[in-house]
Amino acid sequence: MKRILVTGSVGQIGSELTIYLRERYGNDNVVAGGRKTEPSKELRDSGPFEIVDCTDLEAVRKVTEKYQIDTIYHLAALLSAVAEGNPQLAWNVNINGLINVLEVAREYNCAVFTPSSIGAFGLTTPLDNTPQDTIQRPGTMYGVTKVSGELLCDYYHQKYGVDTRGVRYPGIISYVTPPGGGTTDYAVEIFYEAIKNKRYTCFLKKGTKLDMMYMPDALKAAVDLMEADASKLKHRNAFNVTAMSFAPEGIEAEVKKIIPEFTMDYDVDPLRQGIAESWPNYMDDSAAKEEWGWEPKYDLQEMSRDMIEKLRIKLKS
Ligand code: SER
């Protein structure tokens, strides 16, 4: 039976992944670990919640032992723009946190899912149809921690046999919990603003193409990979996965189809624009397709329709 710990469970992905895992493996078998942000009522009421700071090795060990955890979905991390504001903290959380989780996994024989990101690439990477295995020289601390994390996970598998697996997520679009300071956040903000104010000021330039994915596909990717037959995996960690690729004007046009009064203008943030320009326009995710059957369900049109429908209910408008 699976006994799962989710770190970063109050974050954008964690808050939904925890519920998804609880529905799949039973509420009591999925422990939501969070640092200090209050969990939502749904998260708190549907199963165990524990304060876990992943930079504290003892804390990770204690919760793993207490619940006899066998699988850790390690989502606690700082996103790209926030990480640039405090690179030392980003290293501490993203790397020291990860190595603590890997150490505990080695000790207690746990499988580990760790997300990497489109941020693991940089300006010298081929940015069109970015290959699975290619140049990775990111120019951000977020990217440095993501590449290091990919390597660490490979290392713990090769050296200690820890069952580490992971994907390179693109920007994740969702309506439950907002993202916490990433470069791709505009693709979430646009929906909130379109519904509330019928207008949005975008912090990325026209023409800045990035890979994106709707949350249901991101959740499915994590669980499908963790349940995949290990003998079929050649890469294990850091699989490119994507569901759509668009620039700001592409999503603007899609929102306008549903909310015709919507308008968008631009006020470019140089930090996030620079980061976005160093990330892929679109990735080649054929390794994920071949090795564990990755197939996204939502394209730009389907995602936009569902986001607006769900957010209208959430925002009651
Ligand atoms: N969504 C993330 C960010 O923008 C990318 O992994 O930081």
Tab-separated table of C-alpha atoms and ligand atoms in Angstrom:
chain	number	residue	atom	x	y	z
A	1	MET	CA	0.000	0.000	0.000
A	2	LYS	CA	1.200	3.501	-0.789
A	3	ARG	CA	2.005	5.884	2.071
A	4	ILE	CA	2.743	9.245	0.549
A	5	LEU	CA	4.238	12.531	1.764
A	6	VAL	CA	3.727	15.677	-0.313
A	7	THR	CA	6.108	18.512	0.541
A	8	GLY	CA	5.034	21.986	-0.540
A	9	SER	CA	1.442	20.810	-0.267
A	10	VAL	CA	-0.003	24.303	0.126
A	11	GLY	CA	1.620	25.546	-3.088
A	12	GLN	CA	0.107	25.795	-6.559
A	13	ILE	CA	0.731	22.189	-7.589
A	14	GLY	CA	0.889	20.633	-4.113
A	15	SER	CA	-2.573	21.794	-3.058
A	16	GLU	CA	-4.167	19.971	-5.998
A	17	LEU	CA	-1.782	17.028	-6.179
A	18	THR	CA	-2.455	16.157	-2.518
A	19	ILE	CA	-6.206	15.951	-3.146
A	20	TYR	CA	-5.664	13.997	-6.390
A	21	LEU	CA	-3.438	11.491	-4.558
A	22	ARG	CA	-5.910	11.207	-1.683
A	23	GLU	CA	-8.686	10.352	-4.105
A	24	ARG	CA	-6.477	7.697	-5.658
A	25	TYR	CA	-4.738	6.108	-2.671
A	26	GLY	CA	-7.044	6.960	0.252
A	27	ASN	CA	-7.183	10.105	2.387
A	28	ASP	CA	-5.239	8.733	5.334
A	29	ASN	CA	-2.408	7.500	3.126
A	30	VAL	CA	-1.398	10.924	1.865
A	31	VAL	CA	0.267	13.311	4.304
A	32	ALA	CA	0.242	16.972	3.319
A	33	GLY	CA	3.485	18.615	4.405
A	34	GLY	CA	3.674	22.390	4.558
A	35	ARG	CA	6.026	24.895	6.072
A	36	LYS	CA	4.093	27.830	7.379
A	37	THR	CA	1.302	28.852	5.040
A	38	GLU	CA	-2.105	27.823	6.371
A	39	PRO	CA	-3.506	24.870	4.427
A	40	SER	CA	-6.913	25.307	2.823
A	41	LYS	CA	-9.891	23.841	4.648
A	42	GLU	CA	-10.163	21.093	2.023
A	43	LEU	CA	-6.538	20.102	2.496
A	44	ARG	CA	-6.760	20.132	6.302
A	45	ASP	CA	-10.075	18.320	6.527
A	46	SER	CA	-9.416	15.602	3.968
A	47	GLY	CA	-6.370	13.958	5.553
A	48	PRO	CA	-3.275	14.374	7.725
A	49	PHE	CA	-1.380	17.675	7.660
A	50	GLU	CA	2.081	18.134	9.181
A	51	ILE	CA	4.408	21.108	9.412
A	52	VAL	CA	7.516	20.018	7.514
A	53	ASP	CA	10.354	22.369	6.639
A	54	CYS	CA	12.343	20.380	4.087
A	55	THR	CA	15.527	22.298	4.922
A	56	ASP	CA	15.347	20.580	8.325
A	57	LEU	CA	16.567	16.989	7.804
A	58	GLU	CA	15.227	15.829	11.179
A	59	ALA	CA	11.756	17.164	10.372
A	60	VAL	CA	11.644	15.235	7.082
A	61	ARG	CA	12.927	12.104	8.816
A	62	LYS	CA	10.400	12.401	11.635
A	63	VAL	CA	7.337	12.675	9.427
A	64	THR	CA	8.590	9.861	7.166
A	65	GLU	CA	9.027	7.593	10.164
A	66	LYS	CA	5.780	8.580	11.855
A	67	TYR	CA	3.623	7.757	8.831
A	68	GLN	CA	5.836	4.986	7.388
A	69	ILE	CA	6.102	6.912	4.155
A	70	ASP	CA	7.181	5.002	1.041
A	71	THR	CA	6.767	7.700	-1.613
A	72	ILE	CA	7.622	11.403	-1.455
A	73	TYR	CA	6.316	13.958	-3.927
A	74	HIS	CA	8.786	16.719	-3.241
A	75	LEU	CA	7.224	19.969	-4.422
A	76	ALA	CA	8.623	22.493	-1.930
A	77	ALA	CA	10.625	25.001	-3.982
A	78	LEU	CA	11.004	28.676	-4.823
A	79	LEU	CA	9.927	29.721	-8.343
A	80	SER	CA	12.080	31.620	-10.830
A	81	ALA	CA	11.333	35.311	-10.193
A	82	VAL	CA	11.281	34.923	-6.405
A	83	ALA	CA	14.502	32.910	-6.564
A	84	GLU	CA	16.224	35.760	-8.438
A	85	GLY	CA	15.248	38.074	-5.561
A	86	ASN	CA	16.946	35.803	-3.012
A	87	PRO	CA	19.303	33.356	-4.716
A	88	GLN	CA	20.857	32.096	-1.481
A	89	LEU	CA	17.463	31.215	-0.033
A	90	ALA	CA	16.552	29.562	-3.346
A	91	TRP	CA	19.658	27.380	-3.163
A	92	ASN	CA	18.880	26.466	0.434
A	93	VAL	CA	15.255	25.494	-0.193
A	94	ASN	CA	15.605	24.012	-3.681
A	95	ILE	CA	18.850	22.101	-3.149
A	96	ASN	CA	19.398	21.549	0.565
A	97	GLY	CA	15.694	20.712	0.834
A	98	LEU	CA	16.008	18.208	-2.004
A	99	ILE	CA	19.102	16.518	-0.656
A	100	ASN	CA	17.409	16.110	2.724
A	101	VAL	CA	14.482	14.413	1.013
A	102	LEU	CA	16.848	12.177	-0.976
A	103	GLU	CA	18.786	11.249	2.158
A	104	VAL	CA	15.596	10.298	3.980
A	105	ALA	CA	14.443	8.383	0.883
A	106	ARG	CA	17.715	6.453	0.909
A	107	GLU	CA	17.327	5.659	4.593
A	108	TYR	CA	13.651	4.663	4.478
A	109	ASN	CA	13.583	3.219	0.960
A	110	CYS	CA	11.145	5.762	-0.462
A	111	ALA	CA	10.458	6.570	-4.117
A	112	VAL	CA	10.812	10.280	-4.897
A	113	PHE	CA	9.097	12.491	-7.465
A	114	THR	CA	10.855	15.839	-8.008
A	115	PRO	CA	9.734	18.354	-10.600
A	116	SER	CA	12.329	20.032	-12.730
A	117	SER	CA	11.313	22.791	-15.121
A	118	ILE	CA	11.687	24.571	-18.443
A	119	GLY	CA	13.888	26.777	-16.234
A	120	ALA	CA	16.585	24.099	-16.384
A	121	PHE	CA	17.475	25.379	-19.863
A	122	GLY	CA	19.276	28.544	-20.901
A	123	LEU	CA	20.210	30.758	-23.814
A	124	THR	CA	22.666	28.247	-25.297
A	125	THR	CA	19.988	25.524	-25.398
A	126	PRO	CA	18.213	25.004	-28.742
A	127	LEU	CA	14.983	26.820	-27.874
A	128	ASP	CA	12.811	25.338	-30.643
A	129	ASN	CA	11.798	21.724	-30.222
A	130	THR	CA	14.207	21.566	-27.265
A	131	PRO	CA	15.581	18.023	-27.125
A	132	GLN	CA	15.303	15.790	-24.064
A	133	ASP	CA	19.085	15.609	-23.790
A	134	THR	CA	20.756	18.886	-24.679
A	135	ILE	CA	22.851	21.823	-23.450
A	136	GLN	CA	21.766	23.086	-20.002
A	137	ARG	CA	23.509	26.266	-18.911
A	138	PRO	CA	20.723	28.285	-17.231
A	139	GLY	CA	21.441	31.868	-16.218
A	140	THR	CA	19.124	31.999	-13.188
A	141	MET	CA	19.516	30.586	-9.689
A	142	TYR	CA	16.203	28.806	-10.213
A	143	GLY	CA	17.687	27.109	-13.273
A	144	VAL	CA	20.929	26.311	-11.470
A	145	THR	CA	18.945	24.571	-8.727
A	146	LYS	CA	16.788	22.730	-11.257
A	147	VAL	CA	19.754	21.336	-13.236
A	148	SER	CA	21.535	20.452	-9.994
A	149	GLY	CA	18.354	18.778	-8.773
A	150	GLU	CA	18.087	16.689	-11.941
A	151	LEU	CA	21.684	15.554	-11.494
A	152	LEU	CA	21.247	14.856	-7.782
A	153	CYS	CA	18.208	12.694	-8.466
A	154	ASP	CA	20.091	10.766	-11.165
A	155	TYR	CA	22.992	10.358	-8.763
A	156	TYR	CA	20.871	8.996	-5.915
A	157	HIS	CA	19.361	6.501	-8.299
A	158	GLN	CA	22.677	5.352	-9.743
A	159	LYS	CA	24.626	5.356	-6.503
A	160	TYR	CA	22.034	4.230	-3.970
A	161	GLY	CA	19.225	2.754	-6.060
A	162	VAL	CA	16.676	5.318	-4.854
A	163	ASP	CA	13.647	5.229	-7.172
A	164	THR	CA	13.845	8.863	-8.264
A	165	ARG	CA	11.633	10.176	-11.070
A	166	GLY	CA	10.711	13.595	-12.393
A	167	VAL	CA	9.491	15.795	-15.212
A	168	ARG	CA	10.468	19.193	-16.542
A	169	TYR	CA	7.211	21.049	-16.064
A	170	PRO	CA	6.350	24.024	-18.242
A	171	GLY	CA	4.266	26.915	-16.862
A	172	ILE	CA	1.332	25.414	-14.971
A	173	ILE	CA	-2.088	27.036	-15.354
A	174	SER	CA	-4.651	26.454	-12.604
A	175	TYR	CA	-7.486	28.056	-10.659
A	176	VAL	CA	-7.246	26.614	-7.120
A	177	THR	CA	-4.012	28.098	-5.720
A	178	PRO	CA	-2.117	30.885	-7.492
A	179	PRO	CA	1.533	30.316	-8.427
A	180	GLY	CA	4.079	31.856	-6.093
A	181	GLY	CA	6.260	34.154	-8.176
A	182	GLY	CA	7.195	32.510	-11.455
A	183	THR	CA	7.877	33.825	-14.948
A	184	THR	CA	4.903	31.992	-16.416
A	185	ASP	CA	2.417	33.423	-13.863
A	186	TYR	CA	0.964	35.824	-16.447
A	187	ALA	CA	-0.859	32.899	-18.050
A	188	VAL	CA	-2.783	32.418	-14.790
A	189	GLU	CA	-3.238	36.108	-13.876
A	190	ILE	CA	-4.784	36.849	-17.279
A	191	PHE	CA	-7.820	34.689	-16.446
A	192	TYR	CA	-8.445	36.242	-13.012
A	193	GLU	CA	-8.172	39.759	-14.469
A	194	ALA	CA	-10.254	38.941	-17.548
A	195	ILE	CA	-13.102	37.792	-15.326
A	196	LYS	CA	-12.778	40.490	-12.659
A	197	ASN	CA	-11.821	43.574	-14.718
A	198	LYS	CA	-12.031	42.586	-18.394
A	199	ARG	CA	-8.480	43.806	-18.857
A	200	TYR	CA	-4.944	42.687	-18.118
A	201	THR	CA	-1.481	44.262	-18.275
A	202	CYS	CA	1.008	41.599	-19.305
A	203	PHE	CA	4.573	41.593	-17.948
A	204	LEU	CA	5.990	39.633	-20.897
A	205	LYS	CA	6.395	40.990	-24.435
A	206	LYS	CA	4.317	39.985	-27.438
A	207	GLY	CA	5.968	37.081	-29.207
A	208	THR	CA	7.463	35.495	-26.054
A	209	LYS	CA	6.569	31.860	-26.610
A	210	LEU	CA	6.687	29.414	-23.695
A	211	ASP	CA	5.498	25.888	-22.992
A	212	MET	CA	2.437	25.624	-20.759
A	213	MET	CA	0.177	22.961	-19.256
A	214	TYR	CA	-3.214	22.851	-17.521
A	215	MET	CA	-3.170	21.472	-13.985
A	216	PRO	CA	-5.117	18.228	-14.640
A	217	ASP	CA	-2.408	17.193	-17.108
A	218	ALA	CA	0.350	18.159	-14.656
A	219	LEU	CA	-1.193	15.960	-11.933
A	220	LYS	CA	-1.636	13.077	-14.309
A	221	ALA	CA	1.970	13.398	-15.508
A	222	ALA	CA	3.333	13.091	-11.973
A	223	VAL	CA	1.265	10.056	-11.033
A	224	ASP	CA	1.591	8.289	-14.404
A	225	LEU	CA	5.361	8.610	-14.229
A	226	MET	CA	5.481	7.343	-10.640
A	227	GLU	CA	3.314	4.369	-11.608
A	228	ALA	CA	5.206	3.616	-14.825
A	229	ASP	CA	7.030	0.336	-15.289
A	230	ALA	CA	10.583	1.135	-14.139
A	231	SER	CA	12.107	-1.203	-16.707
A	232	LYS	CA	10.780	1.037	-19.521
A	233	LEU	CA	12.380	4.222	-18.167
A	234	LYS	CA	15.622	5.233	-19.779
A	235	HIS	CA	15.664	8.758	-18.364
A	236	ARG	CA	13.855	8.546	-15.003
A	237	ASN	CA	14.393	12.186	-14.004
A	238	ALA	CA	13.699	15.376	-15.889
A	239	PHE	CA	11.419	14.223	-18.700
A	240	ASN	CA	10.393	17.083	-20.987
A	241	VAL	CA	6.591	17.362	-20.835
A	242	THR	CA	4.426	19.967	-22.509
A	243	ALA	CA	0.823	20.411	-23.555
A	244	MET	CA	0.754	23.719	-25.458
A	245	SER	CA	3.010	26.573	-26.423
A	246	PHE	CA	1.866	30.157	-26.866
A	247	ALA	CA	2.932	33.788	-26.604
A	248	PRO	CA	0.865	36.405	-24.693
A	249	GLU	CA	-1.102	37.428	-27.804
A	250	GLY	CA	-2.072	33.787	-28.368
A	251	ILE	CA	-3.747	33.404	-25.001
A	252	GLU	CA	-5.225	36.906	-25.307
A	253	ALA	CA	-6.974	35.860	-28.523
A	254	GLU	CA	-8.306	32.715	-26.870
A	255	VAL	CA	-9.674	34.624	-23.864
A	256	LYS	CA	-11.312	37.144	-26.222
A	257	LYS	CA	-13.241	34.359	-27.919
A	258	ILE	CA	-14.998	33.718	-24.605
A	259	ILE	CA	-14.947	37.250	-23.132
A	260	PRO	CA	-15.164	39.549	-26.213
A	261	GLU	CA	-14.794	42.793	-24.188
A	262	PHE	CA	-11.404	41.647	-22.847
A	263	THR	CA	-8.395	43.849	-23.658
A	264	MET	CA	-4.724	43.401	-22.890
A	265	ASP	CA	-1.799	45.812	-22.861
A	266	TYR	CA	1.859	45.419	-21.939
A	267	ASP	CA	4.168	46.714	-19.216
A	268	VAL	CA	7.237	44.539	-19.588
A	269	ASP	CA	9.140	43.417	-16.496
A	270	PRO	CA	12.797	43.191	-17.596
A	271	LEU	CA	13.656	40.480	-15.039
A	272	ARG	CA	10.934	38.078	-16.082
A	273	GLN	CA	11.254	38.978	-19.774
A	274	GLY	CA	14.961	38.092	-19.637
A	275	ILE	CA	14.200	34.817	-17.912
A	276	ALA	CA	11.453	33.928	-20.408
A	277	GLU	CA	13.713	34.611	-23.384
A	278	SER	CA	16.228	32.096	-22.054
A	279	TRP	CA	13.602	29.325	-21.832
A	280	PRO	CA	12.380	27.032	-24.635
A	281	ASN	CA	9.732	28.179	-27.102
A	282	TYR	CA	8.541	24.588	-27.161
A	283	MET	CA	10.052	21.335	-25.974
A	284	ASP	CA	10.252	17.943	-27.602
A	285	ASP	CA	8.486	15.605	-25.186
A	286	SER	CA	8.765	12.433	-27.261
A	287	ALA	CA	10.913	10.629	-24.648
A	288	ALA	CA	8.066	10.951	-22.099
A	289	LYS	CA	5.602	9.735	-24.741
A	290	GLU	CA	7.718	6.740	-25.648
A	291	GLU	CA	8.923	5.697	-22.198
A	292	TRP	CA	5.764	6.066	-20.100
A	293	GLY	CA	2.948	7.011	-22.431
A	294	TRP	CA	2.680	10.737	-21.662
A	295	GLU	CA	-0.244	12.322	-23.505
A	296	PRO	CA	-1.783	15.673	-22.487
A	297	LYS	CA	-5.562	16.164	-22.665
A	298	TYR	CA	-5.855	19.957	-22.666
A	299	ASP	CA	-4.779	22.289	-25.465
A	300	LEU	CA	-4.987	26.102	-25.308
A	301	GLN	CA	-8.646	26.203	-26.335
A	302	GLU	CA	-9.878	23.484	-23.967
A	303	MET	CA	-7.808	24.847	-21.077
A	304	SER	CA	-9.110	28.404	-21.570
A	305	ARG	CA	-12.721	27.264	-21.721
A	306	ASP	CA	-12.378	25.210	-18.544
A	307	MET	CA	-10.362	27.859	-16.651
A	308	ILE	CA	-12.975	30.527	-17.331
A	309	GLU	CA	-15.842	28.231	-16.429
A	310	LYS	CA	-14.218	27.185	-13.126
A	311	LEU	CA	-12.969	30.658	-12.229
A	312	ARG	CA	-16.388	32.207	-12.847
A	313	ILE	CA	-17.755	29.876	-10.197
A	314	LYS	CA	-14.856	30.537	-7.831
A	315	LEU	CA	-15.028	34.323	-8.245
A	316	LYS	CA	-18.857	34.257	-8.411
A	317	SER	CA	-19.116	36.412	-11.509
B	1	SER	N1	6.464	28.235	-13.650
B	1	SER	C1	7.860	28.255	-13.294
B	1	SER	C2	8.357	29.644	-13.157
B	1	SER	O1	7.914	30.473	-13.906
B	1	SER	C3	8.657	27.542	-14.332
B	1	SER	O2	9.032	26.319	-13.884
B	1	SER	O3	9.195	29.885	-12.375
